[in-house]
Coordinates of C-alpha atoms and ligand atoms in Angstrom, one line a residue:
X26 CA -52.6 23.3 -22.5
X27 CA -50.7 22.0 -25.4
X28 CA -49.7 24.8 -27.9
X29 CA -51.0 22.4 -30.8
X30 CA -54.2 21.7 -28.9
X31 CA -54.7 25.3 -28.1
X32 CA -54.1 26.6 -31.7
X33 CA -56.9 24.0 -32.6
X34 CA -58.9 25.4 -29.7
X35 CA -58.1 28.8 -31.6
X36 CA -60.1 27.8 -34.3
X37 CA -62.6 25.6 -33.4
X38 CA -65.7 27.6 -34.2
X39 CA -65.1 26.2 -37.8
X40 CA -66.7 23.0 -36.8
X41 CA -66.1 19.9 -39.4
X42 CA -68.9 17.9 -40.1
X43 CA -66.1 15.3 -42.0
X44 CA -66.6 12.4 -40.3
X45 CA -63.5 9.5 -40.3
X46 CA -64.8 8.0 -43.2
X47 CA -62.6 9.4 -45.5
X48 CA -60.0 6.7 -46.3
X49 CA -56.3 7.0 -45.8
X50 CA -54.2 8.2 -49.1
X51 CA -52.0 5.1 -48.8
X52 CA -54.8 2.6 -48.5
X53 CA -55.7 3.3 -52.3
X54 CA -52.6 5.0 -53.8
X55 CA -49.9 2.8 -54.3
X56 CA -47.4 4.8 -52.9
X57 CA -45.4 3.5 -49.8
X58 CA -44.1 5.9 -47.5
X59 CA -43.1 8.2 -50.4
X60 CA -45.3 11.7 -51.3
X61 CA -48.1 12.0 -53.7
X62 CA -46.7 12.9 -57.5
X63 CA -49.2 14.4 -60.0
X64 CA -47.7 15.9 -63.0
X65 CA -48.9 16.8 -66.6
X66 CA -50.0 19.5 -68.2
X67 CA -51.8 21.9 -67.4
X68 CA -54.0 21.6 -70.9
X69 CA -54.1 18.7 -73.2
X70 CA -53.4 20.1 -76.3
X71 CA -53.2 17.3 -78.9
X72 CA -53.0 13.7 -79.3
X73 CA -49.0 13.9 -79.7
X74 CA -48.6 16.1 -77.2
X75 CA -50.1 13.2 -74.8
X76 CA -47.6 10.6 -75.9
X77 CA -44.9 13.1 -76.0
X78 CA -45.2 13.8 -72.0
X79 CA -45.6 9.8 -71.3
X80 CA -42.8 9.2 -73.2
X81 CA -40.6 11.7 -71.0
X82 CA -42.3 10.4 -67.8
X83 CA -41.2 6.9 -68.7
X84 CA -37.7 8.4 -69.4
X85 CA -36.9 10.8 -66.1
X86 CA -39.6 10.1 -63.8
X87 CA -43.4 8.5 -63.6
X88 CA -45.7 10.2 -61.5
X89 CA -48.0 8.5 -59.7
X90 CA -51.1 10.2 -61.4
X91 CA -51.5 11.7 -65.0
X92 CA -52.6 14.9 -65.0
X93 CA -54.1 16.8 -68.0
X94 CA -56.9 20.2 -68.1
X95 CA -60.0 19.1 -71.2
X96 CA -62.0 21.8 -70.0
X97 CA -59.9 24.8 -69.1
X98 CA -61.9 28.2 -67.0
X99 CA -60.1 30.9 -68.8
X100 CA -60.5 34.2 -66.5
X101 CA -60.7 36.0 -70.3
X102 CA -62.6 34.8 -73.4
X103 CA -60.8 34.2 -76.5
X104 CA -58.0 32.3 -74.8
X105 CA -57.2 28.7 -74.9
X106 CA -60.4 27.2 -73.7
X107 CA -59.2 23.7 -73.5
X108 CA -59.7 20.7 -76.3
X109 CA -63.2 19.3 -74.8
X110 CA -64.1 15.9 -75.1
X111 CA -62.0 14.9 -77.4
X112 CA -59.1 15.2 -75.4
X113 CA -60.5 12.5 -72.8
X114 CA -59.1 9.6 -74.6
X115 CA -55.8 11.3 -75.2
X116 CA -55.3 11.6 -71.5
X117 CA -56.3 8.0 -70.8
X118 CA -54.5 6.3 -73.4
X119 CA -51.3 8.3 -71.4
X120 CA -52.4 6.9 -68.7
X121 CA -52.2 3.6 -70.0
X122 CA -48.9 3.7 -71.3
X123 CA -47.5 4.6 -68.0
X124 CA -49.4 2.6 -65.9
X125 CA -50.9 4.9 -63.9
X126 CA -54.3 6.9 -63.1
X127 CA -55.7 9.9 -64.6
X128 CA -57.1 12.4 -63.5
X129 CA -58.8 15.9 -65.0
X130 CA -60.9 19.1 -64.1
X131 CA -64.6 19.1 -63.8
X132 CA -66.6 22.1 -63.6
X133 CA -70.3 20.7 -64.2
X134 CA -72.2 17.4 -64.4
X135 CA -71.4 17.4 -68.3
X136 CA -68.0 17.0 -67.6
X137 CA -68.0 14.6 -65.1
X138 CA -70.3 12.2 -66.8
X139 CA -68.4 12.8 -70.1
X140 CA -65.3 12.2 -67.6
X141 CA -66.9 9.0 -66.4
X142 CA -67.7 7.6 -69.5
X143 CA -63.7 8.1 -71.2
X144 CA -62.6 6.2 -68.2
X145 CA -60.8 8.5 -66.2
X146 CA -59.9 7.3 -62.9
X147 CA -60.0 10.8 -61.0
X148 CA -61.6 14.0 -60.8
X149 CA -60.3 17.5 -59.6
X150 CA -62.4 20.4 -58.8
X151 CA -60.9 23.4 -59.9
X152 CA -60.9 26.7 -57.2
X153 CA -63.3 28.3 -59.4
X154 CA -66.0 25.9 -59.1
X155 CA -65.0 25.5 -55.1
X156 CA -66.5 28.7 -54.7
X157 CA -69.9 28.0 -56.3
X158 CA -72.1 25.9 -53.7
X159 CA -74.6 24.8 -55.7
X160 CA -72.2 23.8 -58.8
X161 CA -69.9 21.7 -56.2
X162 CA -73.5 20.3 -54.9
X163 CA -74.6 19.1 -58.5
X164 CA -71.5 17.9 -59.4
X165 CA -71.2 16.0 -56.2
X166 CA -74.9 14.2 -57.0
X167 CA -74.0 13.3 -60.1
X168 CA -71.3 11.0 -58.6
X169 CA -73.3 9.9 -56.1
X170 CA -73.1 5.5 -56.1
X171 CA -69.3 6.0 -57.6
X172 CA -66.3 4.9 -56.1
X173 CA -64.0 7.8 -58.0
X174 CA -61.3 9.8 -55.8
X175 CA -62.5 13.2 -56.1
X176 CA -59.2 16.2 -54.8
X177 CA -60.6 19.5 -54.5
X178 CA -59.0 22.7 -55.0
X179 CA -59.5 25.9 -52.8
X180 CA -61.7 28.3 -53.5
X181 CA -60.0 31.3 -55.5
X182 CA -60.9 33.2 -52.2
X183 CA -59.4 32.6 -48.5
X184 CA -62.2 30.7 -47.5
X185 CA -61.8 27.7 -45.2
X186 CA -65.2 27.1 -44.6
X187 CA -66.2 27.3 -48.7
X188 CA -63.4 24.6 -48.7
X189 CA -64.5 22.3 -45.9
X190 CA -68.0 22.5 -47.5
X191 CA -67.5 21.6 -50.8
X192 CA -65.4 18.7 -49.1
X193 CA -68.5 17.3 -47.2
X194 CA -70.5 17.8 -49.8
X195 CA -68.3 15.0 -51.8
X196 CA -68.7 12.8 -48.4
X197 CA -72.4 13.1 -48.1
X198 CA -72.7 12.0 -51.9
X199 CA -70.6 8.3 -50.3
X200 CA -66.9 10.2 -51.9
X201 CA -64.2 9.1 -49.4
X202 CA -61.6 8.9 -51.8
X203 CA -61.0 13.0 -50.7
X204 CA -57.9 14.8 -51.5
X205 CA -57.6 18.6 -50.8
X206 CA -55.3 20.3 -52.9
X207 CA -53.9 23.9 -51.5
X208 CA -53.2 26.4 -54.8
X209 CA -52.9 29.5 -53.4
X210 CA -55.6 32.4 -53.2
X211 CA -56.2 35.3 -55.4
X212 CA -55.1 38.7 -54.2
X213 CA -55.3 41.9 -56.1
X214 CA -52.2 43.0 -53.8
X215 CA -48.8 42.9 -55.6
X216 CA -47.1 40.0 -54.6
X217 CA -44.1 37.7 -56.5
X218 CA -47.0 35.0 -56.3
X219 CA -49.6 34.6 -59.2
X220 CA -51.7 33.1 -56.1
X221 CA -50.6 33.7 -52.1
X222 CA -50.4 30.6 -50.4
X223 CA -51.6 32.3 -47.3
X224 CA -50.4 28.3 -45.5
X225 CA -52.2 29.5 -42.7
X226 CA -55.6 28.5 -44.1
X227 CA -54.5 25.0 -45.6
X228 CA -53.3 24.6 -41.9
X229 CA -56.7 25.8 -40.6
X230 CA -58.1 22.9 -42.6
X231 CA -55.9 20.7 -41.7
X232 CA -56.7 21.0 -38.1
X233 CA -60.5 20.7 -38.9
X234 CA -60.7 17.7 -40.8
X235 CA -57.4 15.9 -39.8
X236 CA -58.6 13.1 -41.8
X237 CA -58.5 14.4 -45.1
X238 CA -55.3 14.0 -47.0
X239 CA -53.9 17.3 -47.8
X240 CA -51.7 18.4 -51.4
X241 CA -49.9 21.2 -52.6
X242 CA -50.0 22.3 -56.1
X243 CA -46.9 25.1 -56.3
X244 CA -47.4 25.5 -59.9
X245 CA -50.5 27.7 -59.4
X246 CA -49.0 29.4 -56.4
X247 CA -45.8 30.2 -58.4
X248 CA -47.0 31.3 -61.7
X249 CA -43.2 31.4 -62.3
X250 CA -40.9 28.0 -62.5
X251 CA -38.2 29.5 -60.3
X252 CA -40.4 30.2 -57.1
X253 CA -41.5 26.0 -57.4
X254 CA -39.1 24.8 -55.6
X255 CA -39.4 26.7 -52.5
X256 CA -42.8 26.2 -52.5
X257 CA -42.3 22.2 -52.8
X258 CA -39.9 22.5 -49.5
X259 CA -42.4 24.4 -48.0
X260 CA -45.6 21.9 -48.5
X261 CA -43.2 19.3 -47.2
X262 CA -42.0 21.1 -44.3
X263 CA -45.8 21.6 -43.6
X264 CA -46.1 18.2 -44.0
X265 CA -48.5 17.9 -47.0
X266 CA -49.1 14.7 -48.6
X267 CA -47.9 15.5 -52.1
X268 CA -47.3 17.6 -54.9
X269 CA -49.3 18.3 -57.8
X270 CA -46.9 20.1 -60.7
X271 CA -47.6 21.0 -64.3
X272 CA -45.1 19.4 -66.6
X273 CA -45.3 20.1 -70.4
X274 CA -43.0 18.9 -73.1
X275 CA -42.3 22.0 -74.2
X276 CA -43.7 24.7 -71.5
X277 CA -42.5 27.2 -73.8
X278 CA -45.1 26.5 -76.8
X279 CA -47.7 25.5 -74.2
X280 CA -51.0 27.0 -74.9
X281 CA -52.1 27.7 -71.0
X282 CA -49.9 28.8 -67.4
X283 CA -46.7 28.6 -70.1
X284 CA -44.5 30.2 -67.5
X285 CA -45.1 28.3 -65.0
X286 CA -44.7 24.7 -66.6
X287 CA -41.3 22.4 -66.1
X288 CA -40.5 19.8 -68.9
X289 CA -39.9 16.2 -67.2
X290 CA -36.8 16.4 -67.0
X291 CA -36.5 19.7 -64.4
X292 CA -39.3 18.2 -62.6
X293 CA -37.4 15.1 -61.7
X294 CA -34.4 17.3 -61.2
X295 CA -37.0 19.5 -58.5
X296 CA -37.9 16.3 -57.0
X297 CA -34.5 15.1 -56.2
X298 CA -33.4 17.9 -54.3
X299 CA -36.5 18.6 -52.4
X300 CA -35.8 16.9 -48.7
X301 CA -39.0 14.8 -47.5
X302 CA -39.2 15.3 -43.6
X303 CA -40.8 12.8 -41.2
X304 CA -44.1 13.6 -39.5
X305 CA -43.5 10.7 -37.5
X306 CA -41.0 11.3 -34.8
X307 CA -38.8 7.9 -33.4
X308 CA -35.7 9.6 -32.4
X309 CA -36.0 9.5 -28.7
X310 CA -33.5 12.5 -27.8
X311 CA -35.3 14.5 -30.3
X312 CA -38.9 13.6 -28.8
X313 CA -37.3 14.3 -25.3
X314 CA -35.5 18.1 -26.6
X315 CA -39.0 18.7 -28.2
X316 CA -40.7 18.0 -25.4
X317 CA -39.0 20.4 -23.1
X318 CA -39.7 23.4 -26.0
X319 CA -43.3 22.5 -25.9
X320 CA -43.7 22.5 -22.1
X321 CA -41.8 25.9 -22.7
X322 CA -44.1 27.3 -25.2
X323 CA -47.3 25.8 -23.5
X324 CA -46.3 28.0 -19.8
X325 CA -45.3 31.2 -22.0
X326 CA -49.0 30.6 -23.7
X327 CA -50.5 30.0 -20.1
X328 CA -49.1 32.9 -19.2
X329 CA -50.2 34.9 -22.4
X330 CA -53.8 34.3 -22.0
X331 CA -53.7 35.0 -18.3
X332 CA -52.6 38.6 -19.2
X333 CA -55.0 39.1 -22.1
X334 CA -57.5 38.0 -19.5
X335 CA -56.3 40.6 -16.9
X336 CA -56.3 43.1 -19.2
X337 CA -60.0 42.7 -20.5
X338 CA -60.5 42.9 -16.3
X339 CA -59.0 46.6 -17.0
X340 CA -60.9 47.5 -20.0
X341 CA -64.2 46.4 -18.3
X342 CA -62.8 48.8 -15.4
X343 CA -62.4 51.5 -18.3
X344 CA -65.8 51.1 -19.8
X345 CA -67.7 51.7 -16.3
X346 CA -65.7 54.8 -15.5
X347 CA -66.8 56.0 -19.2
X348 CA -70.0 54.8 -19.3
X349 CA -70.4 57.1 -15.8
X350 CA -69.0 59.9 -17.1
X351 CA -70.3 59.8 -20.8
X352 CA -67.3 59.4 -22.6
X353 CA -67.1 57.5 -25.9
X354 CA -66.0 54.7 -25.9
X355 CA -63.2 54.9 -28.8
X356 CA -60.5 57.5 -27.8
X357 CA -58.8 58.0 -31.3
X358 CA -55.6 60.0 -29.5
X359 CA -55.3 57.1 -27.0
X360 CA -55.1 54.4 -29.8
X361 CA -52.7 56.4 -31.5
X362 CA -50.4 56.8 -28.6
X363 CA -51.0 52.8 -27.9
X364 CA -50.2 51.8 -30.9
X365 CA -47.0 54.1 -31.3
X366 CA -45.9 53.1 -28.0
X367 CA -46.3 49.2 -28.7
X368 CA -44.3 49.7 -32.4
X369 CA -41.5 51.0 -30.8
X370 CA -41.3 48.2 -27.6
X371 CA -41.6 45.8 -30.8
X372 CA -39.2 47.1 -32.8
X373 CA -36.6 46.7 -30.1
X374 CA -37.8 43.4 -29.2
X375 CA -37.3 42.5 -33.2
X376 CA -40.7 41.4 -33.9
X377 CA -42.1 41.4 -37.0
X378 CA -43.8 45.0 -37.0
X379 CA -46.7 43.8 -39.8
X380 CA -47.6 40.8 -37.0
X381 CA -47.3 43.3 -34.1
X382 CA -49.5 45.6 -35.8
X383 CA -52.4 42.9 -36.6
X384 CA -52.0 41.4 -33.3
X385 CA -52.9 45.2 -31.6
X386 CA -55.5 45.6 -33.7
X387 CA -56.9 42.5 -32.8
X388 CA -56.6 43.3 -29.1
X389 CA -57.8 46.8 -29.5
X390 CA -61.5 45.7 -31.3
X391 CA -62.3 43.0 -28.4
X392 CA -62.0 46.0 -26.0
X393 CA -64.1 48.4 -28.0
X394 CA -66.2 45.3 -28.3
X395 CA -66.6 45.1 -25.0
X396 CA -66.8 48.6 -24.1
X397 CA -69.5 49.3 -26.6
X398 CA -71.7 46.5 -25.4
X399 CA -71.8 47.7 -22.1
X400 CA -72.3 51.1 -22.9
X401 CA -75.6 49.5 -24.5
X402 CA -76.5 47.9 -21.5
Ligands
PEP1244 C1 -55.3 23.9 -63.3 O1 -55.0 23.0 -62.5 O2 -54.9 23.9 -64.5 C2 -56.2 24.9 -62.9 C3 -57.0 25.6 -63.8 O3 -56.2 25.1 -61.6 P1 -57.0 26.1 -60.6 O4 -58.4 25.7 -60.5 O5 -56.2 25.9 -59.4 O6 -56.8 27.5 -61.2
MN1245 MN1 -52.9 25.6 -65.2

């Protein structure tokens, strides 16, 4: 089997109710082969403020969509809570001075019908409403009938599924303008990230609902404007569709995510040195070379599976003789020694020891999975 195929074999209990309705990014944003650029603030804060940021966009470079927060979901009271309404027409009028779409947050039915009714062109749900079922749901009835392009955010927690559902929940209601946006996932471990990317989970959705365009928004990830440009290279690497970056006029004055905010002028700077790569292969010798690394990869997995499978043969073995001699099932001493055994092969082998470790783990609770049930038997 294919190593892509199996990886989406891997995780194929998540199963996608998307259907292939949702309609390809290209066929209703103007935007060739290049990738997705959504910049703008992360709060509109006044009226100049609006026409400031167009006016820089029209001097370095134009996204392709506005961006601006009128409703922002503060984690504390008393903080910048965002402008409300009255911002709507600020955004817009932006919009129309550069030519280009708008888009905001919406985090209830109020704003989306307020929303509506100013004329903006998109909506974004934010990763805090992503998490709440029945908000996405009433939100997503409320548009029900209207051709809008709705891009959802992940949900503050690593949940595919919470992801994928608020995503069909949009489709059901006739939305296939669909846009996931990856921004990282809250963790209350240390990390240099304000939000961990955790790519494996965008991936994850990716290969569940291969239809629905996928962005990266780094600014949320970073919380820092240094770390923004590795994150970019990254999304593109992974081949995401586009980029979604917060761009203030002054990011030092700005009155939300200040630190992590480039002016116009250092986001067209990011954007010319990040290095688009091509999802669609032509070069022949490099089809042909890859080829030959997959066939590798696909015997070494072949091969892989076939041992975990002759192992579980073993453990099975192991669980009679203990069920027939009434010994528990989890030997602590044993696990130890496995495990210190195993970390030292690693280490010599150089792999990573934190995968190693998971990886054992993993292994180890399918055979006391398997023990334990037949113990039960
Ligand atoms: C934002 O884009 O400004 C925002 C609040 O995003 P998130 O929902 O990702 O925190
Ligand atoms: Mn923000």
């Amino acid at each position: 089997m294919r190593s892509d195929l199996l990886i989406r074999w891997i995780v194929n209990h998540y199963i996608c109710r998307m259907s292939s309705k949702c309609k390809d990014l290209k066929s209703w944003m103007d935007i060739g082969d290049e990738p997705l650029l959504i910049a703008g603030p992360c709060s509109a804060e006044s009226e100049e403020q609006m026409i400031l940021i167009a006016d820089l966009f029209l001097k370095h470079r134009k996204p392709n969509i506005l961006r601006a927060g009128i409703w922002k979901p503060r984690t504390r009271p008393n903080s910048f809570e965002g402008v409300g309404e009255v911002g709507l027409k600020w955004l817009k009028d932006a919009g129309i001075k550069l030519n280009i779409p708008v888009i905001t947050e919406v985090a209830n039915t109020k704003h989306a019908e307020q929303a509506l009714e100013a004329g903006i062109d998109m909506l974004w749900i934010g990763a805090r409403t992503t998490v709440n079922p029945f908000l996405v749901q009433e939100i997503a009835e409320s548009l029900r009938g209207v051709d809008i392009p709705v891009f959802v955010k992940n949900p503050i927690n690593p949940d595919v599924n919470l992801w994928i559902g608020a995503l069909e929940r949009f489709q059901a209601m006739g939305i296939n303008k669909l846009v996931a946006i990856h921004r990282g996932f809250s963790s209350y471990d240390r990390s240099v990230y304000r939000n961990v990317p955790m790519w494996e989970i965008p991936i994850e959705l990716k290969a569940n609902c291969p239809e629905v365009e996928l962005i990266c928004d780094p600014s949320h990830i970073a919380g820092t404007r240094d770390l923004l440009k590795q994150i970019c290279q990254r999304a593109f690497d992974l081949d995401f569709a586009g980029l979604m970056i917060e761009t203030h006029p002054n990011p030092e004055s700005a009155l939300s995510d200040k630190e992590q905010q480039i002016t116009p002028k250092v986001l067209d700077q990011l954007c010319s040195n990040l290095k688009p790569r091509d999802s669609k292969i032509s070069n022949q010798n490099f089809i042909t070379k890859l080829e030959i690394l997959r066939d590798k990869i696909d015997e070494i997995d072949a091969s892989l599976l076939k041992k975990l499978a002759q192992r579980l043969e073993i453990i099975r073995e192991i669980g009679t003789y203990k069920k027939e001699n009434n010994v528990t099932v989890l030997q602590i001493d044993r696990w130890k020694r496995i495990l210190d055994t195993r970390m030292e092969w690693s280490n010599h082998l150089e792999l990573n020891e934190t995968w190693m470790k998971e990886l054992l783990s993993f292994i180890h609770t399918e055979s006391i999975r398997v023990q334990t049930e037949m113990m039960a038997d």
